[in-house]
Amino acid sequence: MVDLSSLWNTLGCLSSCHSWDVSDGCVTSCQRHFTQYSYQKGFGVFYVFFICPAAECGGRFKGESSGRILSPGYPFPYDNNLRCTWTIEVDSGNIVSLQFLAFDTEASHDMLKVWDGPPENEMSLAELSGSLLPEGIHSTLNTVTVQFETDFYISKSGFAIEFSSK
C-alpha cells in the first residue's frame, strides 16, 4: 500500500489545496480537495493521477492576500473566442503585485490586458502576448483587472499568474 500523503509531501505539496502544474509541481487552487485521485502500480513504476477542477474563465478575488489565476485549461491549450475577466481587490491602502509563472499565448492575437483599477479608468498597466515571460506588474491602486481575449484560430498553453497584496 502506498501512502499518498507521503508522496504528496515528496512532491512539495503540503496542502490538499493544490493542483498539478508543469512549472513548479503545484498550483494553488480555490478548491479544498481533489475531485478524484487514484493510483496504479505496474512494471515497477508508480503513477498518481490527479483530476482537478478546470480553471475558471474570469472571477473575483476580494480581500484575499494571495492567489493564482490560470488561463482556462492551463497547462493545456485554452479555447478560442474567450473573453475572461478577473478582478483582484486587496485591502484598502495595499497594492497588487502580479508575478508570471508561465506565459504562452498566440503573439499579437490572444491578448492579456491588465488595468490599475477597472478598465473604465483607462489606466493600462500592460498588454501582453507571445511566449516571453513578462516581468512582474505592480498596481498603484488596491484593485487590478485582468482580461484575457482570444481569437478564433490558434491556441497555446496560456498562463499562470500569482498575485499578492503588498
Coordinates of N, CA, C and O in Angstrom, one line a residue, residues 8 13-19 26-34:
W8 N 2.6 12.9 -1.6 CA 2.2 14.3 -1.8 C 3.3 15.3 -1.2 O 3.6 16.3 -1.8
C13 N 4.0 19.4 -2.2 CA 2.6 20.0 -2.0 C 2.2 19.7 -0.6 O 1.8 18.5 -0.3
L14 N 2.2 20.6 0.3 CA 1.9 20.4 1.7 C 0.5 20.6 2.1 O 0.1 20.5 3.2
S15 N -0.3 20.9 1.1 CA -1.7 21.2 1.4 C -2.6 20.5 0.4 O -2.1 20.2 -0.7
S16 N -3.8 20.1 0.7 CA -4.6 19.5 -0.3 C -5.2 20.5 -1.2 O -6.0 20.2 -2.1
C17 N -4.9 21.8 -1.0 CA -5.4 22.9 -1.9 C -4.4 23.2 -3.0 O -3.9 24.3 -3.2
H18 N -4.1 22.1 -3.8 CA -3.2 22.3 -4.9 C -3.7 21.5 -6.1 O -4.5 20.6 -6.0
S19 N -3.2 21.8 -7.3 CA -3.4 21.0 -8.5 C -2.1 20.9 -9.2 O -1.2 21.7 -9.0
C26 N 3.2 22.4 -8.3 CA 1.9 22.6 -7.6 C 1.4 24.0 -8.0 O 2.2 24.9 -8.2
V27 N 0.1 24.1 -8.1 CA -0.5 25.4 -8.3 C -1.7 25.5 -7.3 O -2.5 24.6 -7.2
T28 N -1.7 26.6 -6.5 CA -2.8 26.7 -5.6 C -4.1 26.8 -6.4 O -4.2 27.5 -7.3
S29 N -5.1 26.1 -5.9 CA -6.4 26.1 -6.5 C -7.4 26.6 -5.4 O -7.2 26.5 -4.2
C30 N -8.5 27.1 -5.9 CA -9.5 27.6 -4.9 C -10.3 26.4 -4.3 O -11.1 26.5 -3.4
Q31 N -10.1 25.2 -4.8 CA -10.7 24.0 -4.3 C -10.0 23.5 -3.1 O -8.8 23.5 -3.0
R32 N -10.7 23.0 -2.2 CA -10.1 22.4 -0.9 C -9.8 20.9 -1.0 O -9.3 20.3 -0.1
H33 N -10.2 20.3 -2.1 CA -9.9 18.9 -2.3 C -9.9 18.6 -3.8 O -10.3 19.3 -4.6
F34 N -9.4 17.4 -4.1 CA -9.4 16.9 -5.5 C -10.7 16.3 -5.7 O -11.3 15.7 -4.9

